[in-house]
XYZ file of C-alpha atoms in Angstrom:
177
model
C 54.735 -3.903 13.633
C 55.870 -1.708 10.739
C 54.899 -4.879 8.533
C 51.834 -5.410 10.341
C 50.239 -1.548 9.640
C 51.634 -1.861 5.803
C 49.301 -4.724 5.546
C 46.449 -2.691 6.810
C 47.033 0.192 4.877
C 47.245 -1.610 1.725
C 44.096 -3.686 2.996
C 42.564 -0.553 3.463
C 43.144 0.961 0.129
C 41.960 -1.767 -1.968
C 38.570 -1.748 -0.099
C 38.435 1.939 -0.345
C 39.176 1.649 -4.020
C 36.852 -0.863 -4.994
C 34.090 0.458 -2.646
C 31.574 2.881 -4.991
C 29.562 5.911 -3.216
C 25.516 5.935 -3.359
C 23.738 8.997 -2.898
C 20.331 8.999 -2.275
C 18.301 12.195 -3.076
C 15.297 12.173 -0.845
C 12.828 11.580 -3.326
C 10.507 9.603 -1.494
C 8.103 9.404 -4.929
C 5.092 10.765 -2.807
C 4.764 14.090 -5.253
C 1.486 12.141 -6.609
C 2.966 11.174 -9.949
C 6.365 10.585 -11.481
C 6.119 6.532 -11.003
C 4.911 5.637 -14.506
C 1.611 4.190 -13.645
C -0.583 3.331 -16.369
C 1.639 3.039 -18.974
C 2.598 -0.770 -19.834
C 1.796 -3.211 -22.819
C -1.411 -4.969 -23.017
C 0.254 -7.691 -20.994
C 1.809 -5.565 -18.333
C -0.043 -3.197 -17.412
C -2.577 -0.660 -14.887
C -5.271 1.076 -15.866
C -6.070 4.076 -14.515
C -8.862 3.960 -12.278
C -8.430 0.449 -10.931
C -7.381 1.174 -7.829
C -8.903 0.927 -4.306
C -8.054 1.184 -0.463
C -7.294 -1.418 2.283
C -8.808 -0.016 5.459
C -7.774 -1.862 9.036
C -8.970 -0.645 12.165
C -6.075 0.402 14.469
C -6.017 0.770 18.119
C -4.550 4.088 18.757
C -2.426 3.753 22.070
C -0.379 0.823 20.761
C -1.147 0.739 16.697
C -2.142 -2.687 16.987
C -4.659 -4.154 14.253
C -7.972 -5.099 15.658
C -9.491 -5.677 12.797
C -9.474 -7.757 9.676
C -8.242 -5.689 6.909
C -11.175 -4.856 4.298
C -10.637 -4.294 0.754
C -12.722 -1.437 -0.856
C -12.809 -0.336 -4.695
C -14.867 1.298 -7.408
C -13.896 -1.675 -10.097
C -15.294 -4.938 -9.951
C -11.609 -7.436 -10.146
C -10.949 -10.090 -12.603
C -12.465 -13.162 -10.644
C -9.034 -15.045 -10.921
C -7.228 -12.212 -9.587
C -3.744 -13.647 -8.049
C -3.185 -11.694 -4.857
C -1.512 -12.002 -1.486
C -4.449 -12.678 0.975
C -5.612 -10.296 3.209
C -2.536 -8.732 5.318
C -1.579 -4.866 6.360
C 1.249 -3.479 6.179
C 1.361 -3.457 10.117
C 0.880 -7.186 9.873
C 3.381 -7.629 7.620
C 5.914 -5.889 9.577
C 5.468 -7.604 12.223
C 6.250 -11.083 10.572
C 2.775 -12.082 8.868
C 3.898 -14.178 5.167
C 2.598 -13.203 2.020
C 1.238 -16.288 0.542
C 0.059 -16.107 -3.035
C -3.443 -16.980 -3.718
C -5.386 -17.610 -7.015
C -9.093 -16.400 -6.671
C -11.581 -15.910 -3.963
C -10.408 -12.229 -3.671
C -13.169 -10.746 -1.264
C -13.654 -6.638 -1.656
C -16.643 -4.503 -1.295
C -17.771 -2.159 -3.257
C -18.637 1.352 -1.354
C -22.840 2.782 -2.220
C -20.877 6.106 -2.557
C -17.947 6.086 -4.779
C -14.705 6.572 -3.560
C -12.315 9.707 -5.457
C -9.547 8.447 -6.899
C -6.669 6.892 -5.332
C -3.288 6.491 -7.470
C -2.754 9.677 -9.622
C -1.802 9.092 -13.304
C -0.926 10.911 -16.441
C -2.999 13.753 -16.342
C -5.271 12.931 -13.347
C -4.015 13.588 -10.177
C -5.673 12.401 -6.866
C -6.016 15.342 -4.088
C -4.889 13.882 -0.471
C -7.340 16.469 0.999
C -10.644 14.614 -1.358
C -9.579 11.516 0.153
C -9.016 12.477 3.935
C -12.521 14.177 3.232
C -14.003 10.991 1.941
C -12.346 8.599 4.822
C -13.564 10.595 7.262
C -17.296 11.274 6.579
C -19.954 10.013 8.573
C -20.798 7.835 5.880
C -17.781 6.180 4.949
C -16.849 5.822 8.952
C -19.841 4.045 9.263
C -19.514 1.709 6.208
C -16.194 0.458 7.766
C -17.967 0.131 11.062
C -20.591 -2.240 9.292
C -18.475 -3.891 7.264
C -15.771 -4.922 10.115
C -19.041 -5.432 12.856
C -17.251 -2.487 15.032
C -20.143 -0.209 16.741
C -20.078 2.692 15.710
C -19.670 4.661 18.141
C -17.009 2.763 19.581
C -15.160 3.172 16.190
C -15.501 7.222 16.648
C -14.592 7.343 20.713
C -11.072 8.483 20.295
C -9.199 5.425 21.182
C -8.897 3.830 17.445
C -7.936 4.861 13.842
C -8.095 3.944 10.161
C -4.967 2.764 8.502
C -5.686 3.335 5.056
C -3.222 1.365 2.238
C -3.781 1.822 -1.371
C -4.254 -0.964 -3.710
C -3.535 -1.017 -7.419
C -5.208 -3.379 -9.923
C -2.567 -4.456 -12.488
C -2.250 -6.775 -15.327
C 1.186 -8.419 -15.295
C 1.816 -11.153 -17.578
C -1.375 -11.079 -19.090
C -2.971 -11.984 -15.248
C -4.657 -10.100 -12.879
C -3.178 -8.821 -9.730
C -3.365 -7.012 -6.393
């Protein structure tokens, strides 16, 4: 027995000793800047303003997509651009693969522009511009349109808009989303 619990205790400090703390300090990087965007070489890189907004329809009582997600931006993307289809991040959570594709990236562009999405260097997006934005008549009803959902259906209480930003980047001298 004695020989038994020296073995453990010797087990247990060599584990303890080559075991290493990490400490994580809460920074969840939503403070609207401090991730370096927009700052790259001419083969890696994103330029400010190339950014847009997946927007899936969500039923509310069980957060379930029920639509196909739509892709909205102010830029018009490179025409090879390599992405990963269209999938939300609740789709992707719940097991949907990313598949890389090359081309025949489908996006809209909105009749009234949309503020800016991804803050960098010295422009900073305001959350409250972009709430605003998403939830004016106008844009409510240009994701109705575009996704074929009345109206008025959209608006009834029982759905919302999952909203997922999108960054245009250059990585490896391609285009990407």
């Amino acid at each position: 027995m004695k020989r038994f619990l020296i073995s453990v205790l010797s087990l247990f400090i060599i584990v303890s000793s080559v075991s290493s703390s990490i400490y994580a300090n809460g920074d969840g990087n939503i403070d609207n800047g401090g991730g370096d965007m927009g700052s790259g070489t001419s083969q890696n890189k994103w330029t400010p303003g190339y950014d847009g907004v997946r927007i899936t329809i969500v039923r509310e009582i069980d957060e379930k997509p029920v639509s196909n997600p739509l892709d909205y931006t102010n830029k018009t993307p490179s025409s090879g651009l390599i992405h990963f289809g269209k999938v939300s991040k609740l789709q992707y959570r719940s097991g949907t693969l990313l598949t890389v594709k090359v081309g025949g990236y489908a996006y809209k562009i909105p009749a009234t522009p949309m503020p800016r999405i991804i803050s960098s260097g010295d422009t900073i997006t305001n959350i409250e511009v972009i709430k605003r934005y998403f939830t004016s008549e106008g844009a409510v009803k240009m994701v109705a349109n575009d996704t074929g959902m009345d109206y008025d259906t959209l608006t009834n209480g029982n759905y919302k808009l999952l909203l997922e930003p999108i960054a245009y980047l250059t990585f490896q001298a391609d285009s990407w989303r």
